[in-house]
PDB file of C-alpha atoms in Angstrom:
ATOM      1  CA  UNK A   1      98.871  49.779  86.420  1.00 62.00           C
ATOM      2  CA  UNK A   2      96.243  52.334  88.194  1.00 61.00           C
ATOM      3  CA  UNK A   3      98.679  52.726  91.157  1.00 63.00           C
ATOM      4  CA  UNK A   4     101.402  54.312  88.177  1.00 64.00           C
ATOM      5  CA  UNK A   5      98.941  56.500  86.644  1.00 54.00           C
ATOM      6  CA  UNK A   6      97.941  58.179  90.570  1.00 54.00           C
ATOM      7  CA  UNK A   7     101.519  58.359  91.534  1.00 63.00           C
ATOM      8  CA  UNK A   8     103.059  60.083  88.225  1.00 60.00           C
ATOM      9  CA  UNK A   9     101.132  63.089  88.454  1.00 62.00           C
ATOM     10  CA  UNK A  10     101.670  63.514  92.225  1.00 56.00           C
ATOM     11  CA  UNK A  11     105.477  63.668  91.608  1.00 56.00           C
ATOM     12  CA  UNK A  12     105.436  65.769  88.866  1.00 57.00           C
ATOM     13  CA  UNK A  13     103.243  68.352  90.390  1.00 57.00           C
ATOM     14  CA  UNK A  14     105.259  67.972  93.873  1.00 55.00           C
ATOM     15  CA  UNK A  15     109.272  68.438  92.070  1.00 54.00           C
ATOM     16  CA  UNK A  16     107.748  71.621  90.401  1.00 50.00           C
ATOM     17  CA  UNK A  17     106.305  72.918  93.532  1.00 48.00           C
ATOM     18  CA  UNK A  18     110.025  72.046  95.179  1.00 51.00           C
ATOM     19  CA  UNK A  19     111.807  74.025  92.109  1.00 51.00           C
ATOM     20  CA  UNK A  20     109.517  76.832  92.935  1.00 57.00           C
ATOM     21  CA  UNK A  21     110.245  77.338  96.279  1.00 65.00           C
ATOM     22  CA  UNK A  22     114.179  77.498  95.463  1.00 69.00           C
ATOM     23  CA  UNK A  23     115.562  81.099  95.512  1.00 69.00           C
ATOM     24  CA  UNK A  24     118.636  81.740  93.619  1.00 64.00           C
ATOM     25  CA  UNK A  25     121.262  83.723  96.661  1.00 64.00           C
ATOM     26  CA  UNK A  26     121.421  86.980  96.564  1.00 66.00           C
ATOM     27  CA  UNK A  27     125.069  87.932  95.128  1.00 71.00           C
ATOM     28  CA  UNK A  28     127.049  89.720  97.761  1.00 71.00           C
ATOM     29  CA  UNK A  29     129.121  92.465  96.569  1.00 86.00           C
ATOM     30  CA  UNK A  30     132.875  92.187  97.006  1.00 91.00           C
ATOM     31  CA  UNK A  31     136.336  94.260  96.157  1.00 92.00           C
ATOM     32  CA  UNK A  32     138.123  92.591  93.237  1.00 91.00           C
ATOM     33  CA  UNK A  33     141.541  92.587  93.056  1.00 84.00           C
ATOM     34  CA  UNK A  34     142.465  90.697  89.873  1.00 82.00           C
ATOM     35  CA  UNK A  35     140.244  87.707  89.948  1.00 83.00           C
ATOM     36  CA  UNK A  36     140.083  87.038  93.618  1.00 85.00           C
ATOM     37  CA  UNK A  37     137.356  89.193  95.673  1.00 88.00           C
ATOM     38  CA  UNK A  38     137.361  90.331  99.309  1.00 90.00           C
ATOM     39  CA  UNK A  39     135.072  91.041 101.701  1.00 92.00           C
ATOM     40  CA  UNK A  40     134.893  94.417 103.305  1.00 94.00           C
ATOM     41  CA  UNK A  41     137.669  95.268 106.197  1.00 93.00           C
ATOM     42  CA  UNK A  42     139.885  93.061 104.040  1.00 91.00           C
ATOM     43  CA  UNK A  43     143.556  94.629 103.781  1.00 91.00           C
ATOM     44  CA  UNK A  44     145.932  93.504 100.629  1.00 89.00           C
ATOM     45  CA  UNK A  45     148.912  95.163  99.453  1.00 88.00           C
ATOM     46  CA  UNK A  46     148.498  96.565  95.782  1.00 82.00           C
ATOM     47  CA  UNK A  47     150.921  98.255  94.392  1.00 80.00           C
ATOM     48  CA  UNK A  48     153.232 100.345  96.736  1.00 84.00           C
ATOM     49  CA  UNK A  49     151.023 100.472  99.588  1.00 88.00           C
ATOM     50  CA  UNK A  50     148.181  98.364 101.563  1.00 92.00           C
ATOM     51  CA  UNK A  51     145.018  98.717 100.357  1.00 92.00           C
ATOM     52  CA  UNK A  52     141.473  98.504 102.989  1.00 94.00           C
ATOM     53  CA  UNK A  53     138.317  97.446 101.550  1.00 94.00           C
ATOM     54  CA  UNK A  54     135.480  99.688 102.303  1.00 95.00           C
ATOM     55  CA  UNK A  55     132.086  98.689 103.339  1.00 95.00           C
ATOM     56  CA  UNK A  56     131.380 100.777 100.087  1.00 95.00           C
ATOM     57  CA  UNK A  57     133.171  97.871  98.467  1.00 94.00           C
ATOM     58  CA  UNK A  58     135.962  99.999  96.999  1.00 93.00           C
ATOM     59  CA  UNK A  59     139.834  99.768  97.468  1.00 94.00           C
ATOM     60  CA  UNK A  60     141.328 102.884  99.598  1.00 95.00           C
ATOM     61  CA  UNK A  61     144.606 103.531 100.724  1.00 94.00           C
ATOM     62  CA  UNK A  62     145.277 102.477 104.505  1.00 91.00           C
ATOM     63  CA  UNK A  63     148.208 102.487 106.908  1.00 90.00           C
ATOM     64  CA  UNK A  64     147.186  99.243 108.621  1.00 88.00           C
ATOM     65  CA  UNK A  65     148.784  95.984 107.874  1.00 88.00           C
ATOM     66  CA  UNK A  66     148.140  93.241 105.067  1.00 89.00           C
ATOM     67  CA  UNK A  67     145.816  90.413 106.068  1.00 88.00           C
ATOM     68  CA  UNK A  68     148.091  88.630 104.045  1.00 88.00           C
ATOM     69  CA  UNK A  69     149.973  88.514 100.218  1.00 90.00           C
ATOM     70  CA  UNK A  70     148.882  87.551  97.254  1.00 87.00           C
ATOM     71  CA  UNK A  71     150.787  85.442  94.855  1.00 88.00           C
ATOM     72  CA  UNK A  72     149.629  83.824  91.606  1.00 87.00           C
ATOM     73  CA  UNK A  73     146.075  84.970  92.089  1.00 83.00           C
ATOM     74  CA  UNK A  74     146.305  83.102  95.127  1.00 88.00           C
ATOM     75  CA  UNK A  75     145.542  84.637  98.967  1.00 89.00           C
ATOM     76  CA  UNK A  76     148.120  83.499 101.463  1.00 93.00           C
ATOM     77  CA  UNK A  77     148.334  84.838 105.229  1.00 92.00           C
ATOM     78  CA  UNK A  78     150.739  86.752 107.033  1.00 92.00           C
ATOM     79  CA  UNK A  79     153.498  84.382 108.127  1.00 94.00           C
ATOM     80  CA  UNK A  80     152.724  81.690 105.213  1.00 95.00           C
ATOM     81  CA  UNK A  81     155.591  80.593 103.774  1.00 94.00           C
ATOM     82  CA  UNK A  82     155.144  79.515  99.846  1.00 93.00           C
ATOM     83  CA  UNK A  83     158.143  78.583  97.486  1.00 91.00           C
ATOM     84  CA  UNK A  84     160.783  79.446  99.989  1.00 93.00           C
ATOM     85  CA  UNK A  85     159.055  83.087 100.485  1.00 95.00           C
ATOM     86  CA  UNK A  86     157.416  84.392 103.875  1.00 96.00           C
ATOM     87  CA  UNK A  87     154.529  86.700 103.886  1.00 94.00           C
ATOM     88  CA  UNK A  88     155.060  89.648 105.940  1.00 93.00           C
ATOM     89  CA  UNK A  89     152.985  92.085 107.712  1.00 91.00           C
ATOM     90  CA  UNK A  90     153.549  94.636 104.792  1.00 90.00           C
ATOM     91  CA  UNK A  91     151.803  92.224 102.482  1.00 91.00           C
ATOM     92  CA  UNK A  92     155.406  91.675 100.966  1.00 93.00           C
ATOM     93  CA  UNK A  93     157.295  88.473 100.301  1.00 94.00           C
ATOM     94  CA  UNK A  94     160.975  87.747 101.832  1.00 95.00           C
ATOM     95  CA  UNK A  95     162.842  85.228 100.979  1.00 95.00           C
ATOM     96  CA  UNK A  96     163.485  82.717 103.846  1.00 92.00           C
ATOM     97  CA  UNK A  97     167.689  81.524 104.038  1.00 75.00           C
ATOM     98  CA  UNK A  98     168.144  77.846 103.838  1.00 68.00           C
ATOM     99  CA  UNK A  99     169.771  76.739 106.614  1.00 60.00           C
ATOM    100  CA  UNK A 100     173.246  75.356 105.684  1.00 60.00           C
ATOM    101  CA  UNK A 101     172.934  71.847 104.691  1.00 55.00           C
ATOM    102  CA  UNK A 102     175.805  69.029 105.987  1.00 54.00           C
TER     103      UNK A 102
END
């Protein structure tokens, strides 16, 4: 019984000290497109052109190729194939022709 009375306060104090040491991670700013976030340097097709996420976390028009394509709030790399479509370097989707079945 004496051992429990000595051990219990020690465990409570050590647990409280551990909780104080944990620091919430600082939230990193990001560029947002819909509900998806991107890091600076990312290029994504939005509207009629490719947009670049700048170091100041704003989107700017870019002449660069897109890093990938967005479909149903999901990001796909250039060359990815999804539901019969291929992600093109300009950030658009192209339908892939199916081979003739015999």
